[in-house]
């Protein structure tokens, strides 16, 4: 699974952060669900890590598809991240 693109909703400090959208690409012959991701927050220039949250997309990502998920909660944020990085942690194979 590859993260193709994502957009962060503005105004995400001291509240539940959200991605307005995240696009995932599945190039494999496996259909996945419960895709676990981790978002890491950084200061400007990504020189200092400010924290991280794990979140799950509880939807199906069929084999050999590209899918955009909307309004994805990424957990509570008590800091103002200047930059963030997202990575795939795990997913369940439902073939």
PDB file of C-alpha atoms in Angstrom:
ATOM      1  CA  UNK A   1       0.000   0.000   0.000  1.00  0.00           C
ATOM      2  CA  UNK A   2       1.351   3.393  -0.982  1.00  0.00           C
ATOM      3  CA  UNK A   3       0.298   6.823   0.261  1.00  0.00           C
ATOM      4  CA  UNK A   4      -0.157   8.883  -2.884  1.00  0.00           C
ATOM      5  CA  UNK A   5      -1.387  12.188  -1.443  1.00  0.00           C
ATOM      6  CA  UNK A   6      -3.063  13.753   1.589  1.00  0.00           C
ATOM      7  CA  UNK A   7      -4.480  17.101   2.651  1.00  0.00           C
ATOM      8  CA  UNK A   8      -4.706  18.321   6.242  1.00  0.00           C
ATOM      9  CA  UNK A   9      -7.748  20.260   7.415  1.00  0.00           C
ATOM     10  CA  UNK A  10      -6.724  23.673   8.790  1.00  0.00           C
ATOM     11  CA  UNK A  11      -7.190  24.620  12.455  1.00  0.00           C
ATOM     12  CA  UNK A  12      -6.185  21.295  13.983  1.00  0.00           C
ATOM     13  CA  UNK A  13      -4.594  22.383  17.283  1.00  0.00           C
ATOM     14  CA  UNK A  14      -6.133  21.372  20.656  1.00  0.00           C
ATOM     15  CA  UNK A  15      -8.737  19.275  18.906  1.00  0.00           C
ATOM     16  CA  UNK A  16      -9.082  16.076  16.901  1.00  0.00           C
ATOM     17  CA  UNK A  17      -6.963  16.496  13.800  1.00  0.00           C
ATOM     18  CA  UNK A  18      -8.367  15.497  10.444  1.00  0.00           C
ATOM     19  CA  UNK A  19      -7.151  14.817   6.974  1.00  0.00           C
ATOM     20  CA  UNK A  20      -9.643  16.267   4.528  1.00  0.00           C
ATOM     21  CA  UNK A  21      -8.495  13.472   2.243  1.00  0.00           C
ATOM     22  CA  UNK A  22      -5.862  10.772   1.870  1.00  0.00           C
ATOM     23  CA  UNK A  23      -5.291   8.757  -1.296  1.00  0.00           C
ATOM     24  CA  UNK A  24      -3.938   5.215  -1.038  1.00  0.00           C
ATOM     25  CA  UNK A  25      -2.774   2.993  -3.889  1.00  0.00           C
ATOM     26  CA  UNK A  26      -2.847  -0.795  -3.664  1.00  0.00           C
ATOM     27  CA  UNK A  27      -0.729  -2.317  -6.441  1.00  0.00           C
ATOM     28  CA  UNK A  28      -0.923  -5.848  -5.044  1.00  0.00           C
ATOM     29  CA  UNK A  29      -3.333  -8.730  -5.664  1.00  0.00           C
ATOM     30  CA  UNK A  30      -4.473  -8.540  -2.031  1.00  0.00           C
ATOM     31  CA  UNK A  31      -7.561  -6.712  -0.759  1.00  0.00           C
ATOM     32  CA  UNK A  32      -6.970  -4.920   2.555  1.00  0.00           C
ATOM     33  CA  UNK A  33      -9.039  -3.458   5.375  1.00  0.00           C
ATOM     34  CA  UNK A  34      -8.311  -1.881   8.778  1.00  0.00           C
ATOM     35  CA  UNK A  35      -5.350   0.021   7.396  1.00  0.00           C
ATOM     36  CA  UNK A  36      -3.299   1.326  10.321  1.00  0.00           C
ATOM     37  CA  UNK A  37      -1.234   4.457   9.758  1.00  0.00           C
ATOM     38  CA  UNK A  38       1.025   6.604  11.892  1.00  0.00           C
ATOM     39  CA  UNK A  39       1.301  10.362  11.570  1.00  0.00           C
ATOM     40  CA  UNK A  40       4.389  12.056  13.015  1.00  0.00           C
ATOM     41  CA  UNK A  41       4.353  15.791  13.705  1.00  0.00           C
ATOM     42  CA  UNK A  42       7.406  18.026  13.287  1.00  0.00           C
ATOM     43  CA  UNK A  43       8.402  21.648  13.689  1.00  0.00           C
ATOM     44  CA  UNK A  44       9.241  23.743  10.627  1.00  0.00           C
ATOM     45  CA  UNK A  45      12.106  22.128   8.746  1.00  0.00           C
ATOM     46  CA  UNK A  46      11.352  18.760  10.380  1.00  0.00           C
ATOM     47  CA  UNK A  47      14.263  19.174  12.795  1.00  0.00           C
ATOM     48  CA  UNK A  48      12.298  18.288  15.950  1.00  0.00           C
ATOM     49  CA  UNK A  49       9.627  15.623  16.378  1.00  0.00           C
ATOM     50  CA  UNK A  50       6.642  17.014  18.302  1.00  0.00           C
ATOM     51  CA  UNK A  51       4.701  13.766  18.678  1.00  0.00           C
ATOM     52  CA  UNK A  52       2.859  11.072  16.780  1.00  0.00           C
ATOM     53  CA  UNK A  53      -0.549   9.391  16.597  1.00  0.00           C
ATOM     54  CA  UNK A  54      -1.749   6.125  15.116  1.00  0.00           C
ATOM     55  CA  UNK A  55      -5.077   5.923  13.348  1.00  0.00           C
ATOM     56  CA  UNK A  56      -7.023   3.332  11.369  1.00  0.00           C
ATOM     57  CA  UNK A  57      -8.983   3.542   8.140  1.00  0.00           C
ATOM     58  CA  UNK A  58     -11.692   0.900   8.686  1.00  0.00           C
ATOM     59  CA  UNK A  59     -12.671   0.603   5.050  1.00  0.00           C
ATOM     60  CA  UNK A  60     -11.785  -1.747   2.217  1.00  0.00           C
ATOM     61  CA  UNK A  61      -8.952  -1.035  -0.214  1.00  0.00           C
ATOM     62  CA  UNK A  62      -9.498  -3.492  -3.090  1.00  0.00           C
ATOM     63  CA  UNK A  63      -6.603  -5.057  -4.955  1.00  0.00           C
ATOM     64  CA  UNK A  64      -5.045  -3.021  -7.753  1.00  0.00           C
ATOM     65  CA  UNK A  65      -6.956   0.165  -6.968  1.00  0.00           C
ATOM     66  CA  UNK A  66      -6.451   3.765  -6.005  1.00  0.00           C
ATOM     67  CA  UNK A  67      -8.907   5.127  -3.448  1.00  0.00           C
ATOM     68  CA  UNK A  68      -9.359   8.468  -1.715  1.00  0.00           C
ATOM     69  CA  UNK A  69     -10.729   8.507   1.838  1.00  0.00           C
ATOM     70  CA  UNK A  70     -12.292  11.718   3.169  1.00  0.00           C
ATOM     71  CA  UNK A  71     -12.494  13.318   6.638  1.00  0.00           C
ATOM     72  CA  UNK A  72     -10.107  10.883   8.340  1.00  0.00           C
ATOM     73  CA  UNK A  73      -9.522  11.523  12.072  1.00  0.00           C
ATOM     74  CA  UNK A  74      -5.830  11.420  13.015  1.00  0.00           C
ATOM     75  CA  UNK A  75      -6.163  11.808  16.796  1.00  0.00           C
ATOM     76  CA  UNK A  76      -5.948  14.613  19.346  1.00  0.00           C
ATOM     77  CA  UNK A  77      -3.377  17.319  18.697  1.00  0.00           C
ATOM     78  CA  UNK A  78      -2.093  19.510  21.511  1.00  0.00           C
ATOM     79  CA  UNK A  79       0.591  21.236  19.465  1.00  0.00           C
ATOM     80  CA  UNK A  80       0.801  23.106  16.184  1.00  0.00           C
ATOM     81  CA  UNK A  81       2.704  20.909  13.734  1.00  0.00           C
ATOM     82  CA  UNK A  82       4.458  22.742  10.930  1.00  0.00           C
ATOM     83  CA  UNK A  83       5.086  19.531   9.015  1.00  0.00           C
ATOM     84  CA  UNK A  84       3.861  15.975   9.214  1.00  0.00           C
ATOM     85  CA  UNK A  85       4.748  12.619   7.751  1.00  0.00           C
ATOM     86  CA  UNK A  86       2.418   9.650   7.393  1.00  0.00           C
ATOM     87  CA  UNK A  87       3.381   6.008   7.009  1.00  0.00           C
ATOM     88  CA  UNK A  88       1.533   2.692   6.728  1.00  0.00           C
ATOM     89  CA  UNK A  89       1.982   0.542   9.840  1.00  0.00           C
ATOM     90  CA  UNK A  90      -0.256  -2.473   9.182  1.00  0.00           C
ATOM     91  CA  UNK A  91      -3.300  -3.720   7.276  1.00  0.00           C
ATOM     92  CA  UNK A  92      -5.492  -6.809   7.355  1.00  0.00           C
ATOM     93  CA  UNK A  93      -5.542  -9.097   4.307  1.00  0.00           C
ATOM     94  CA  UNK A  94      -9.162 -10.089   3.573  1.00  0.00           C
ATOM     95  CA  UNK A  95      -8.631 -12.342   0.553  1.00  0.00           C
TER      96      UNK A  95
END
